[in-house]
Every structure is written in structure tokens, then in C-alpha cells.
CSV table of C-alpha atoms in Angstrom, one decimal:
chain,number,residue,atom,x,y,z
N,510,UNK,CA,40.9,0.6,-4.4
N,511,UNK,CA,37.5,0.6,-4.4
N,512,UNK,CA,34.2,0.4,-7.0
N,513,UNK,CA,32.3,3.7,-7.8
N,514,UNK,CA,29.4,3.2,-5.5
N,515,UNK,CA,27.5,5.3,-8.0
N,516,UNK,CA,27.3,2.1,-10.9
N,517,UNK,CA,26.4,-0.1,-7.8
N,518,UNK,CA,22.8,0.2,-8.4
N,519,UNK,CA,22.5,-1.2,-12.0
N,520,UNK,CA,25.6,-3.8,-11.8
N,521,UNK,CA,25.5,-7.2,-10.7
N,522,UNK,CA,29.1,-6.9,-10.1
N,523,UNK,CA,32.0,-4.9,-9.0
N,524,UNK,CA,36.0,-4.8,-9.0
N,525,UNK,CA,38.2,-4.3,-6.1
N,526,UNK,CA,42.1,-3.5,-6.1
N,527,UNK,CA,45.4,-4.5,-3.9
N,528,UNK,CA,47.7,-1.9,-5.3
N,529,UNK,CA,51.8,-3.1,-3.9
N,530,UNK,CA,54.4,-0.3,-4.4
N,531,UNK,CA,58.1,0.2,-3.4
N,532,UNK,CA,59.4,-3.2,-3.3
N,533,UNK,CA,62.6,-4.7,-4.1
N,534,UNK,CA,63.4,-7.2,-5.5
N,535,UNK,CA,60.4,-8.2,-7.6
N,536,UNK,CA,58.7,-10.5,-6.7
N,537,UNK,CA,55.2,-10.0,-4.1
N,538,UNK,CA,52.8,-12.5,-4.1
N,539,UNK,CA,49.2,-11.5,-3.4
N,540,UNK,CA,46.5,-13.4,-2.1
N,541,UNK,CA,42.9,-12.5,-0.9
N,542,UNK,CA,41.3,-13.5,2.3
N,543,UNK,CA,44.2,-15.7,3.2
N,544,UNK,CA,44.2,-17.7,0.0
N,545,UNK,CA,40.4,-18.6,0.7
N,546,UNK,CA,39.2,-16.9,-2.6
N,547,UNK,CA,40.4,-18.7,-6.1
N,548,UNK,CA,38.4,-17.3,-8.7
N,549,UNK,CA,38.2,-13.9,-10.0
N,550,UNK,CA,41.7,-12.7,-9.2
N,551,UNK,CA,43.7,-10.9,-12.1
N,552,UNK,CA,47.2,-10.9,-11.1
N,553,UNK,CA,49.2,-8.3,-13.2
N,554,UNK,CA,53.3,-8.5,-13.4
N,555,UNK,CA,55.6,-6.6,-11.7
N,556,UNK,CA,56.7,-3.3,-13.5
N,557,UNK,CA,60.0,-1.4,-12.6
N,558,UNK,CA,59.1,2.5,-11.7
N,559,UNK,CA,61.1,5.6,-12.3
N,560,UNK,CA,62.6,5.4,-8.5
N,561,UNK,CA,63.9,2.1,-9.3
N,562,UNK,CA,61.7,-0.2,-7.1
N,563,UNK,CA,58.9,-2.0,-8.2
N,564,UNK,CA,54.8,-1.8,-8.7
N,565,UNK,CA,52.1,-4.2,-8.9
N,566,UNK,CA,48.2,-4.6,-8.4
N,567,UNK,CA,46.0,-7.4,-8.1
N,568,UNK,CA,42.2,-7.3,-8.7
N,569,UNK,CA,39.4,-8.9,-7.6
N,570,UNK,CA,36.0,-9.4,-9.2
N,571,UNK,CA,33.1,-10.3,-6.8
N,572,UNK,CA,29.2,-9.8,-6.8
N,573,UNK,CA,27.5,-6.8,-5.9
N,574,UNK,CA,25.6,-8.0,-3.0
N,575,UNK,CA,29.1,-9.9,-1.6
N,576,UNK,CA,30.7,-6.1,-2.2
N,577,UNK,CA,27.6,-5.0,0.3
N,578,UNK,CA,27.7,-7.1,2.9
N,579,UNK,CA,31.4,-8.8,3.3
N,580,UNK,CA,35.0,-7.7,3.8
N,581,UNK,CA,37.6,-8.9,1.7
N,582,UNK,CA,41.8,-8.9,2.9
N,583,UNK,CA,44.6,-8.4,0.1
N,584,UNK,CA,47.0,-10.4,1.6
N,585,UNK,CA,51.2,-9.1,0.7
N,586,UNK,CA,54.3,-11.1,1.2
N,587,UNK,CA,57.4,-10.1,-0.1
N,588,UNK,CA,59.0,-12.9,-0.1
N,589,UNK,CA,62.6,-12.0,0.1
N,590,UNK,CA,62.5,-10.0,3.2
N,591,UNK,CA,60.2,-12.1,4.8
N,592,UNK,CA,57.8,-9.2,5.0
N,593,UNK,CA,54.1,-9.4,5.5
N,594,UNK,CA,51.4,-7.4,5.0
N,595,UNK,CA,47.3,-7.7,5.0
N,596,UNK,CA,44.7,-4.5,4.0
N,597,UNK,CA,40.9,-5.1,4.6
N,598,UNK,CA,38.7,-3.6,2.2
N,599,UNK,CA,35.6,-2.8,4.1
N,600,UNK,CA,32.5,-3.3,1.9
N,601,UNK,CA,30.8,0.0,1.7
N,602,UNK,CA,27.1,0.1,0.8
N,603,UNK,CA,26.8,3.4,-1.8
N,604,UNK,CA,24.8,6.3,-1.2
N,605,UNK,CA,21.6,6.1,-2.5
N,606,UNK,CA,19.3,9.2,-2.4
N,607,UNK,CA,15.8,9.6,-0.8
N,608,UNK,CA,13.0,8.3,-3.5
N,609,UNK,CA,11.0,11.0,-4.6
N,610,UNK,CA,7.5,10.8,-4.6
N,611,UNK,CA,4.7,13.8,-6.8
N,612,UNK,CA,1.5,13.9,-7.6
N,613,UNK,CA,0.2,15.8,-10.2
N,614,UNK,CA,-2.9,16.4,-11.8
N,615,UNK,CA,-2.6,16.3,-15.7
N,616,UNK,CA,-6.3,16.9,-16.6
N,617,UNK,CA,-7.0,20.6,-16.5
N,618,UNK,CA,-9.1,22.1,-14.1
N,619,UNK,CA,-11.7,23.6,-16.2
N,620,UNK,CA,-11.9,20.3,-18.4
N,621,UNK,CA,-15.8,19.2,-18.4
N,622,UNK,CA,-14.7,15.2,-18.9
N,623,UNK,CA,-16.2,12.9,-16.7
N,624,UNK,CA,-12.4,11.7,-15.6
N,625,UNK,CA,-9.5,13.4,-14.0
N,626,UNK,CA,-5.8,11.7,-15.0
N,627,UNK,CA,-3.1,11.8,-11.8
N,628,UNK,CA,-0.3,11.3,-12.7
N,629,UNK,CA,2.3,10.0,-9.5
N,630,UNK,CA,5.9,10.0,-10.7
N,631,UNK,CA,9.5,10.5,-9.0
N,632,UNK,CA,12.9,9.2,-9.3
N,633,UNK,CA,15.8,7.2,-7.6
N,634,UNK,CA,14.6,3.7,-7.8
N,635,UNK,CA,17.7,1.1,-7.0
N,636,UNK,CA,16.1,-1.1,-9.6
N,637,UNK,CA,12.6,-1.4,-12.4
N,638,UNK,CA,10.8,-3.8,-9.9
N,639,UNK,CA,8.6,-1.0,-8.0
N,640,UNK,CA,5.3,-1.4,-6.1
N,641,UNK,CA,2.7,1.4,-6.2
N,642,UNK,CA,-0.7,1.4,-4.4
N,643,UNK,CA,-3.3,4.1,-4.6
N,644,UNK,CA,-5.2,4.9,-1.6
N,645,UNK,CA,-8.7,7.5,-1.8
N,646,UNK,CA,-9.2,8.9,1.6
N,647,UNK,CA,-6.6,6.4,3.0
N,648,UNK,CA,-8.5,3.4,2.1
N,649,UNK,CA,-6.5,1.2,-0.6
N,650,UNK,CA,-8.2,1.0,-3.6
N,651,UNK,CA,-7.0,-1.1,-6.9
N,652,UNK,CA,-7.1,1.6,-10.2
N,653,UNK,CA,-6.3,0.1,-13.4
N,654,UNK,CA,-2.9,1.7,-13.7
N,655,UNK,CA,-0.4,2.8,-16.4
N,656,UNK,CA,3.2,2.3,-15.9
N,657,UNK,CA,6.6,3.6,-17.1
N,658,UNK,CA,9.9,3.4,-16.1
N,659,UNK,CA,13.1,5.4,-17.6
N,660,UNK,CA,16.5,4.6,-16.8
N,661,UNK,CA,18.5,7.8,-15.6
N,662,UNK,CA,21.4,6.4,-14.7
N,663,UNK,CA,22.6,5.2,-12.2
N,664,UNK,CA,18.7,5.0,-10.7
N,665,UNK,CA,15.2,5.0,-12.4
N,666,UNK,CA,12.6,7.2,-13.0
N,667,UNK,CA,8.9,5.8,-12.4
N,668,UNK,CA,5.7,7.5,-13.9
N,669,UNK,CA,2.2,5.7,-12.4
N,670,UNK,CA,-0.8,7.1,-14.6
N,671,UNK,CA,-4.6,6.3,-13.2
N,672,UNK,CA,-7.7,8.1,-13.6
N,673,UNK,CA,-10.9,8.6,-11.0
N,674,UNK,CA,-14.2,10.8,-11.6
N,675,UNK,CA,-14.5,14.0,-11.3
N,676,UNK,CA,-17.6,13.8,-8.9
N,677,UNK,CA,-15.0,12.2,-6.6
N,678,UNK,CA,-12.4,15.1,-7.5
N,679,UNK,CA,-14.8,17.6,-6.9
N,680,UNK,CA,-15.6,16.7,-3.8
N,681,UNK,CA,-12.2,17.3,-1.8
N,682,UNK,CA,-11.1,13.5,-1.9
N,683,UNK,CA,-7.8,13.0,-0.7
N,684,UNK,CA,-5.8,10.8,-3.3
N,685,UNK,CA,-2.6,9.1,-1.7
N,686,UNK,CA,0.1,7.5,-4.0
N,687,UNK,CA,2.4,5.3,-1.9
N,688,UNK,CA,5.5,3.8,-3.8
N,689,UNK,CA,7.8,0.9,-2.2
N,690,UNK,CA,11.5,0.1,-4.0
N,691,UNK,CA,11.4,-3.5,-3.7
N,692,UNK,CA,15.2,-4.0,-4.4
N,693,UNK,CA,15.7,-1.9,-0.9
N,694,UNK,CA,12.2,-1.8,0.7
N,695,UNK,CA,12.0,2.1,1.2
N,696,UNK,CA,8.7,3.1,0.5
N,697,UNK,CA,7.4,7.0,0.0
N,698,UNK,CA,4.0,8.9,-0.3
N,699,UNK,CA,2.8,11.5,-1.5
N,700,UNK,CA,-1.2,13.1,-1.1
N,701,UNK,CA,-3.2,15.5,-3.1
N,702,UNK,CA,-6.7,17.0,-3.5
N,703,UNK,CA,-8.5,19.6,-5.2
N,704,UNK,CA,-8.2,23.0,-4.1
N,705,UNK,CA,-10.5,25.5,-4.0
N,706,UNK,CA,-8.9,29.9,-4.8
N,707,UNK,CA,-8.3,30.1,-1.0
N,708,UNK,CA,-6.8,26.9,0.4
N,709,UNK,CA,-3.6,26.2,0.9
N,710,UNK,CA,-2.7,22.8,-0.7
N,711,UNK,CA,0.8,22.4,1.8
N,712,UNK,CA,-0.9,23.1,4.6
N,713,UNK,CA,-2.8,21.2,7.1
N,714,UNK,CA,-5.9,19.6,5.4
N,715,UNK,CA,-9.2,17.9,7.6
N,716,UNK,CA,-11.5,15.4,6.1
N,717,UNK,CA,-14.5,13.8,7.4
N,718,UNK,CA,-15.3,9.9,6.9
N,719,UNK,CA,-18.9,8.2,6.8
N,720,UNK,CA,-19.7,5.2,8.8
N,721,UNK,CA,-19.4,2.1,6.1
N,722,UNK,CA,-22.1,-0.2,5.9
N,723,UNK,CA,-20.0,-3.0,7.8
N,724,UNK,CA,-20.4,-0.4,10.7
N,725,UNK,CA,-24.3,0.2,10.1
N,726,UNK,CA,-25.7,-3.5,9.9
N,727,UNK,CA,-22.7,-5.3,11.1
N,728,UNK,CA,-21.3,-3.2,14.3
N,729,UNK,CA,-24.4,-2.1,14.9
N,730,UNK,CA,-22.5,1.6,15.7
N,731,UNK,CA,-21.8,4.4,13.5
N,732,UNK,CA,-18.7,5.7,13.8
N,733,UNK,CA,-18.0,9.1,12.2
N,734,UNK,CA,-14.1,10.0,11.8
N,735,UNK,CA,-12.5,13.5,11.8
N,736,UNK,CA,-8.9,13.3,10.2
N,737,UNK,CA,-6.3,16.1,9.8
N,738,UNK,CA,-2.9,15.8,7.9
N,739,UNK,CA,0.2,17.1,7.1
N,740,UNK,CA,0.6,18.1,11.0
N,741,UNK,CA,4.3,19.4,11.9
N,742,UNK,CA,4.3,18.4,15.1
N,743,UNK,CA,2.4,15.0,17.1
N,744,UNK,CA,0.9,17.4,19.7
N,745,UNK,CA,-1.4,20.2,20.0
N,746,UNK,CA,-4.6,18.7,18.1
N,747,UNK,CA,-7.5,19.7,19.0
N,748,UNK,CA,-11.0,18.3,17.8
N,749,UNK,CA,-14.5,19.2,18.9
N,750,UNK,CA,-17.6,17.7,17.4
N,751,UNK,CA,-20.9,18.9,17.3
N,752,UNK,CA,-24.6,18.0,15.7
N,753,UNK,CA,-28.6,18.7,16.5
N,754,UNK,CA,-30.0,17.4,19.0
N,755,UNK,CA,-26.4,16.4,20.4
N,756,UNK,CA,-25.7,16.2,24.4
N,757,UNK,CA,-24.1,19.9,25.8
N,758,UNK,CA,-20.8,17.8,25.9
N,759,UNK,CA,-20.4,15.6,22.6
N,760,UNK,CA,-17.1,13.1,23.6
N,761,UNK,CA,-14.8,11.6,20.9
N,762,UNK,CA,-12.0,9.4,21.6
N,763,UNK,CA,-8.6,11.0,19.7
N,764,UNK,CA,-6.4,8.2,18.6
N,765,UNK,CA,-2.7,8.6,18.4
N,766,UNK,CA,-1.2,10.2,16.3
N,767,UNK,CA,0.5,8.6,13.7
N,768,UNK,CA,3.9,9.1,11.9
N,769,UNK,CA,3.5,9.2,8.0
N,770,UNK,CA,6.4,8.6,5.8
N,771,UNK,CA,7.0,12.4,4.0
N,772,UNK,CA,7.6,13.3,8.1
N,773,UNK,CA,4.6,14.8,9.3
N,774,UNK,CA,1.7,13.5,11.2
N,775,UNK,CA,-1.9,12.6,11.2
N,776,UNK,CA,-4.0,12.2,13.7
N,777,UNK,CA,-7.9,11.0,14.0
N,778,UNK,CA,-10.8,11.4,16.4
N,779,UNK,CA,-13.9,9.8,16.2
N,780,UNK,CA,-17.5,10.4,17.2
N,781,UNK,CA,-19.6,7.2,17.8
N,782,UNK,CA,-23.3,7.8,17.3
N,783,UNK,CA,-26.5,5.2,16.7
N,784,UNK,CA,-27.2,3.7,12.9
N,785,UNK,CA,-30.5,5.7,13.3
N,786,UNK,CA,-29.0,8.3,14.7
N,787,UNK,CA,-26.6,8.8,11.3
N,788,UNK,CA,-29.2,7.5,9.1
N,789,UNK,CA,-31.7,10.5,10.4
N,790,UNK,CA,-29.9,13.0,7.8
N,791,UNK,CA,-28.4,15.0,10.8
N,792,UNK,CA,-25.7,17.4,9.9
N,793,UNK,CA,-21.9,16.5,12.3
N,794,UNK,CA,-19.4,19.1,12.7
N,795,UNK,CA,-16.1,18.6,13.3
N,796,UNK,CA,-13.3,22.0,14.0
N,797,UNK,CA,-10.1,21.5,14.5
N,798,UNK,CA,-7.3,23.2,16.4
N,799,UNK,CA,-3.9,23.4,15.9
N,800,UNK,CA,-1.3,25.7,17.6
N,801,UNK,CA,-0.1,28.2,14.5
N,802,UNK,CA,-3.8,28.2,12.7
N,803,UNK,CA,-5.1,31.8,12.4
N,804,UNK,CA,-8.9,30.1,12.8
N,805,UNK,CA,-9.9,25.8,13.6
N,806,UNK,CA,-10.5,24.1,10.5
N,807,UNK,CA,-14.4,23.9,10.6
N,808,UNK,CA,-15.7,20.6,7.9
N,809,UNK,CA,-19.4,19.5,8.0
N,810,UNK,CA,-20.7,15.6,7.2
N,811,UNK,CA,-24.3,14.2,6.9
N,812,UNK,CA,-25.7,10.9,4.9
N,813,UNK,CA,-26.0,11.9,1.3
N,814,UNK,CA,-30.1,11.2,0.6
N,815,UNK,CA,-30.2,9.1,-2.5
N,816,UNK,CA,-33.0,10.0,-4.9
N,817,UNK,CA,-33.0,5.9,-6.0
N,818,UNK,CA,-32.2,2.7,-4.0
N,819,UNK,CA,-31.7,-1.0,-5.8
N,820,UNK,CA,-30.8,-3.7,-4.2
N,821,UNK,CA,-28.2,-6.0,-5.1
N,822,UNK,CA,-28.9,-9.4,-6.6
N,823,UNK,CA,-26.4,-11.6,-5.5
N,824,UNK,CA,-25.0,-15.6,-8.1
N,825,UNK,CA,-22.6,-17.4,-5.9
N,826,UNK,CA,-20.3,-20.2,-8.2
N,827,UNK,CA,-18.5,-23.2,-7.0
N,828,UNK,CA,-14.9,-24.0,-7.3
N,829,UNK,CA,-13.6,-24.5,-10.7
N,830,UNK,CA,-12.6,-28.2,-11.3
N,831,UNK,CA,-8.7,-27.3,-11.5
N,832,UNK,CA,-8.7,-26.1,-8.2
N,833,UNK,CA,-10.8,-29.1,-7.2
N,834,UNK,CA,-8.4,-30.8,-8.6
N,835,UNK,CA,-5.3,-29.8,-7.3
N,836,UNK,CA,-6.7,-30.4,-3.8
N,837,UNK,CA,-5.6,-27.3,-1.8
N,838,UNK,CA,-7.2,-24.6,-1.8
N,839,UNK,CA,-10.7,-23.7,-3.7
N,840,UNK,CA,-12.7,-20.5,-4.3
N,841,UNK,CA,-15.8,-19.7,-4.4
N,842,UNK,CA,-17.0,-16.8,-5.6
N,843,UNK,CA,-19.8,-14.6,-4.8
N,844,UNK,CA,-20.8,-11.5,-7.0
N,845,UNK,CA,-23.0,-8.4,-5.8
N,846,UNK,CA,-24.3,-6.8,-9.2
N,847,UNK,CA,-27.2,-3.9,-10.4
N,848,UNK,CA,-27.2,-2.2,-6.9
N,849,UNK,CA,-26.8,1.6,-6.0
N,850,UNK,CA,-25.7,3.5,-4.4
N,851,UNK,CA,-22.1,1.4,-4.2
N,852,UNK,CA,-21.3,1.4,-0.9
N,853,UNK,CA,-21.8,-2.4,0.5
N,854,UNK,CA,-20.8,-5.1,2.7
N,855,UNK,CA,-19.8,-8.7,1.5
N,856,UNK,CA,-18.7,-11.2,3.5
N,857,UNK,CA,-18.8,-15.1,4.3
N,858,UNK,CA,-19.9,-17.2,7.4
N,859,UNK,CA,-19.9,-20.9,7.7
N,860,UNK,CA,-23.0,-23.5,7.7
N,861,UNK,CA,-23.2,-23.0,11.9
N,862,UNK,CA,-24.0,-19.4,10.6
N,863,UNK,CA,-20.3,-18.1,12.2
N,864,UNK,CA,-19.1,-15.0,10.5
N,865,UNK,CA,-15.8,-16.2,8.5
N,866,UNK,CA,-12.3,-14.4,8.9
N,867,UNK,CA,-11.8,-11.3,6.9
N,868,UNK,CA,-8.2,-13.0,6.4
N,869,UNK,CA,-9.9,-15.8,4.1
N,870,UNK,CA,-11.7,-13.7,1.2
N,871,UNK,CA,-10.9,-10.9,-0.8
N,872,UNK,CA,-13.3,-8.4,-1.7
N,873,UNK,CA,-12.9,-6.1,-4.7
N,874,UNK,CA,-14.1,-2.2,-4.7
N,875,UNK,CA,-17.7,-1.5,-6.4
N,876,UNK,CA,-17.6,-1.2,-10.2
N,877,UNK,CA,-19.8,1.2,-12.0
N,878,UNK,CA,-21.5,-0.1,-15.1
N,879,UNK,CA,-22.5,3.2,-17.1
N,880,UNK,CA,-24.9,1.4,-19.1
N,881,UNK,CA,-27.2,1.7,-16.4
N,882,UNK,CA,-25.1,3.8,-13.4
N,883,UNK,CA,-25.6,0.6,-11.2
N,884,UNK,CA,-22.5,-1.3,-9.2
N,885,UNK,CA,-21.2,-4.7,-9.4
N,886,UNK,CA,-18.2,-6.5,-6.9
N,887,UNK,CA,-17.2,-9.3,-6.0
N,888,UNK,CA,-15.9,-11.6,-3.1
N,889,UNK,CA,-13.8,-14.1,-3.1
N,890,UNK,CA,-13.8,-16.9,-0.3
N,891,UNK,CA,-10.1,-19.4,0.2
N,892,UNK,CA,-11.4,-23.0,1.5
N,893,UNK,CA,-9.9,-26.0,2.2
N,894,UNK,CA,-10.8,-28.2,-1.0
N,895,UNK,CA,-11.2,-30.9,1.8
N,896,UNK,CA,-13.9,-29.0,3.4
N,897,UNK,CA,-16.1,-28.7,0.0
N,898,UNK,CA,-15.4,-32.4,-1.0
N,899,UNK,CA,-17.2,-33.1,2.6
N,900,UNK,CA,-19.9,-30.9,1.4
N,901,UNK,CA,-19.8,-28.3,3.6
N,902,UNK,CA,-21.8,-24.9,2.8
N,903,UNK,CA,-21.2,-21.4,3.1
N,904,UNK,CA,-23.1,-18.3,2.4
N,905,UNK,CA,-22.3,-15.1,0.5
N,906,UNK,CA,-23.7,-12.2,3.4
N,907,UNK,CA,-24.1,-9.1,1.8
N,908,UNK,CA,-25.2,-5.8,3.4
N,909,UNK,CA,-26.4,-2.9,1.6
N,910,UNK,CA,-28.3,0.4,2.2
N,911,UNK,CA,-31.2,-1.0,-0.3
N,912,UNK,CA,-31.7,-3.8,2.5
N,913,UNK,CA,-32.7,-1.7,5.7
N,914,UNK,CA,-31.5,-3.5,8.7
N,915,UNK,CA,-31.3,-6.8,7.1
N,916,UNK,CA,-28.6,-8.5,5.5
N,917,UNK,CA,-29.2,-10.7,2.4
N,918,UNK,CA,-27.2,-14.7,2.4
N,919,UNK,CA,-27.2,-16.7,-0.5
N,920,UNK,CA,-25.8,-20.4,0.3
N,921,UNK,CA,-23.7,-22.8,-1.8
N,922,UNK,CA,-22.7,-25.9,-0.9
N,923,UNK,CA,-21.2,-29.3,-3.0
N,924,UNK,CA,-24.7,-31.8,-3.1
N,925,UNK,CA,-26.7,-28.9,-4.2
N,926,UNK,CA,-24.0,-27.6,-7.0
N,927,UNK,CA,-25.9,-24.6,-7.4
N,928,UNK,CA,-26.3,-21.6,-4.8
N,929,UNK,CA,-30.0,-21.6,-3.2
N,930,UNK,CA,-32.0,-19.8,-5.2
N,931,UNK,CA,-33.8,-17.7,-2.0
N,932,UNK,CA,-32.5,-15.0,-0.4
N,933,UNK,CA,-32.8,-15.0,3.4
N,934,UNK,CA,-32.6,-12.0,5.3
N,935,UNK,CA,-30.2,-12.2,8.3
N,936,UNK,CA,-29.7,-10.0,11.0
N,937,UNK,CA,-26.4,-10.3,13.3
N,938,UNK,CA,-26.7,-12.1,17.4
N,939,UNK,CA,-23.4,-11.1,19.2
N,940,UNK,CA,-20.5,-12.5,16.2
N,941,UNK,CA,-23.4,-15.4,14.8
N,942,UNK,CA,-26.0,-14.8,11.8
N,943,UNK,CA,-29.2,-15.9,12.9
N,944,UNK,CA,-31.5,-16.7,9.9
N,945,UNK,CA,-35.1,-15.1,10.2
């Protein structure tokens, strides 16, 4: 006998039964996994049946995640004929259903707030612990989030509610919610954007992506990406780019394409031009082709012109005495605030000027402060507390469109206790920043 593999998900345990019939005499005696199990076993007596011989069951209480992954043996002997007899109960891992992943936009359309609500909800959660992640135009980025769960038994239901502008909205963003089941790891995703009267929302959708600043002042390249989702099938893309003053042949080098979890695929090619090149307010096209399209998909990309540029000031802070302290690992932080527009580049290098790893600091996404429209964000940089008790420095590199090929560094270091209060331009040598 085995447990209903639909109350697996919320129980932590589950009953198993060695049913014994047609024996005579009485009595069987019933053991499980050769006598190697002790504990919960519930023997019950012998009963005489209505054809004269007799009936008993045994059964066994074990763990949920024992009932998944082991086997378990009801071992029979009837004593008095000397018969034996042993039944394995495979354990047999329930069915549980796809998880179901929608977007939905709850704000309507012709709403004139400043905020659209999404709302990304589904069911069949194994358990309440559930990770969701928001990306905008598949870069992750961290909304302040509300969450619900509802029990329909035997799974959950999840609701994930967050909010982004309506400039964004507006302007064909595509909004990702991606949703992982921690109990079982199985993760889903869903997309959505605005559409306009004649799109077609389940069909294929392109999107053009700027060069980032990191690119501009960093890389010294500007890279200009051509996307296109929801594609059926992994072959039969076809992008061609195109922009003033461009060579007769524009090349792009077409990535692979990549398998997304709802099944289809996307797949990316990318145009490489100069920084001056980009910043020149040229117009890039980019059509697409794809076998079953009555006409290419044609989408158009230039640098927005900003009517205002500030530049960012930049407060570095030591290590808090606790983490000092404890003697692992200290932070030090370094916020970017009162710049615009809020694309930047933050990062750390050491006091030989070496850019640090990206795998050592966390940056968060701009904030808007709509007191005065401007941006704030922060970095923060995982030492060694060892390194800043030998008073070693580091500096806060921050790039941003208001500082024209430069790069502004603000230094911090244990003597001085306080960042340097001078800004020094840098500009990047192969991987080093070179002061100037």
C-alpha cells in the first residue's frame, strides 16, 4: 500500500502498508527491511475472514524525503509452514505539475499615474519558500516587492506585486519575472511589455540595447545589441544592421542562440562601433528576419540627448567597528549621489591603481530622488579586515556621462580615516588606472 502522492507536498511524513492474506493458522510475523527498522511499525492482530483463513497488515511510518529516495521490504514468514515471503515498496516521487508563471499588468492603460503595478503570480509551488527576481530588459534589477502566498492544497499559489514608471512602460521595456521553487529547484519565467493596437504580444518581440557606460569609458568600445524573443525554433535568424555614414557592409557577430525556460529561444547580435562614434547622436537600425514573418522586424536606437548633465559627487566610509572587529571581512562603502542622467559606472581598484574583481563588490541600481529628479547608488567593496588594519587604500572609480572621457576616484585608506577629499580624474591604460 502506498501514500497518496498528492499530500506528499505539504507532509513531512508518510505511511506505508504490508497487507498478509489467506493464511492459516494465525500467526505471520512481519518485519521490514529484514528487521533493520524498529521504530514506527504498527503491528495489527490477526482477524479471521469470511473464507475462513486469516488477514493482517502492518504499517510503517517513515519521513517524506526517506519515502522519496529509499526502498523499504515487508518481510512475511508464516511460521508454521515455514513459508517466506519479502515485497519491496519502491519509493515513488509524486507527480508534481509544471509551475506556472503570468504576468499581468494591474494598472490600467489609460491611467495618467506616474507608476504602473505588475503583478507576477502562478501556482504549484512544492512549498512557501520561493525566490523571485525581476529582470528589465534582461538585466536583474532589485524592486521593492510585495509578496503573497495562498495555500491551494496540496501546492501554493504565489502573487509577487512591484511597480516601475511609466516613462519606462511606455517605452516598450521588456519586464521578465523569473520564479525558482526552492524546495525542488525548478525555476520559470515569464516576459511582458506594452503593446501598442497592432502588435502582437505572443509573438516574436526585438529590442535594441545601448552601450553602458562601463562600455564607453571602461572598454573603450560601444557595443550596441539587437535581441529578439520568443523564437520557435534556434535557427533561421536573421539580423542586419545599418546607420549614417556606415561602411556598404555593416558586420555584427550573432551569438548563439539561447534556450529560455517557457521553451522558446532568443538569440542576440551585436554591432560594435567607437564611443564617439555612438556618442555622435547617430541613428542604428537593426531588421530582423525570421522564416514565417510576413515583413523583418525593423527597431531604431540612437543616444537619448539630455537637456541637463550633473555630475556625481561621490563620500566613501570606512568599515564599521563590528566588522573590524570580528576580523574577516570589512566593507567599505562608496556612494554616487545628485547625478543625472542615472546611467553610471562604479567600481574599485587597489592602491597599485589595478581594477578590483567585479566578484568583490556589489553595486545597487540608481535611485531617483524626486525631490530634485537626480540619482543616488551605491557600491559596496568585501576586503580582508587584515588588509585595512595594514592600511592599505582603495578607491571608489566612478564613471559617468557628466565626466566626458574621464573617470572620477575618490581614495580611502585606514591612517587617513577619511576618504581624500579631491577628486582625480583617471583614465584606463590596458586593465590599470593611471592617475592624471
Amino acid at each position: 500500500m502506498l501514500p497518496c502522492c498528492n499530500a506528499l507536498s505539504s507532509l513531512t511524513e508518510v505511511t506505508i502498508g504490508c497487507l498478509t492474506t489467506d493464511y492459516i493458522p494465525a500467526p505471520v510475523d512481519v518485519t521490514w527491511n529484514s528487521g533493520s527498522i524498529t521504530t514506527g511499525i504498527k503491528n495489527f492482530p490477526d482477524t479471521l475472514s469470511n473464507n475462513g483463513k486469516y488477514i493482517s497488515c502492518s504499517l510503517l511510518t517513515i519521513s517524506a524525503s526517506d519515502w522519496k529516495s529509499k526502498t523499504y521490504t515487508c518481510n512475511v514468514n508464516h511460521m508454521s509452514s515455514g513459508q517466506k515471503v519479502d515485497k519491496t515498496i519502491p519509493g515513488t516521487p509524486p507527480h508534481i505539475p509544471s509551475l506556472n508563471v503570468d504576468i499581468l499588468q494591474k494598472t490600467c492603460s489609460g491611467n495618467t499615474n506616474d507608476q504602473v503595478e505588475l503583478n507576477c503570480q502562478g501556482s504549484n509551488l512544492t512549498s512557501k519558500d520561493v525566490k523571485i527576481k525581476w529582470f528589465i530588459n534582461e538585466k536583474e534589477r532589485l524592486l521593492p516587492q510585495e509578496l503573497i502566498i495562498v495555500d491551494r492544497f496540496p501546492f501554493y499559489g504565489y502573487l509577487s506585486r512591484v511597480t516601475i514608471s511609466r516613462a519606462e512602460w511606455n517605452n516598450g521595456i521588456r519586464v521578465k519575472c523569473q520564479v525558482t521553487d526552492t524546495a525542488t529547484s525548478k525555476s520559470n519565467e515569464a516576459t511582458a511589455r506594452k503593446c501598442s493596437d497592432i502588435s502582437n504580444c505572443l509573438g516574436i518581440e526585438v529590442i535594441m540595447v545601448p552601450p553602458t557606460i562601463e562600455d564607453l569609458y571602461i572598454q573603450k568600445y560601444a557595443p550596441i545589441a539587437c535581441t529578439a524573443y520568443n523564437l520557435k525554433q534556434p535557427t533561421g535568424s536573421a539580423f542586419l544592421f545599418s546607420y549614417t555614414g556606415a561602411p556598404v557592409k555593416v558586420i555584427s557577430q550573432t551569438e548563439d542562440p539561447q534556450l529560455n525556460l517557457n521553451g522558446t529561444y532568443s538569440v542576440t547580435s551585436i554591432l560594435t562601433v567607437t564611443p564617439e562614434t555612438w556618442q555622435s547622436n547617430t541613428e542604428f537600425t537593426c531588421i530582423f528576419s525570421f522564416p514565417g514573418l510576413i515583413a523583418p522586424i525593423i527597431r531604431t536606437i540612437s543616444k537619448k540627448t539630455e537637456t541637463k548633465l550633473i555630475r556625481p559627487s561621490i563620500a566613501v566610509f570606512s568599515p564599521t567597528p563590528e566588522d573590524i572587529a570580528k576580523d574577516e571581512l570589512c566593507i567599505i562603502t562608496c556612494v554616487a549621489y545628485g547625478f543625472y542622467p542615472e546611467s553610471i559606472y562604479m567600481g574599485w581598484v587597489d592602491e597599485e591603481n589595478v581594477e578590483i574583481s567585479k566578484d568583490q563588490h556589489v553595486n545597487s541600481e540608481p535611485k531617483r530622488n524626486n525631490r530634485n529628479q537626480s540619482y543616488s547608488a551605491t557600491s559596496l567593496l568585501s576586503i580582508p579586515c587584515s588588509e585595512w588594519n595594514e592600511g592599505k587604500h582603495y578607491g571608489c572609480v566612478v564613471g559617468h556621462e557628466a565626466i566626458p572621457q574621464t573617470l572620477s576616484m575618490k581614495n580611502i585608506d585606514k591612517q587617513s580615516g577619511n576618504p581624500s577629499t579631491v577628486n582625480v580624474s583617471v583614465v584606463l591604460s590596458d586593465t590599470n588606472l593611471v592617475c592624471h
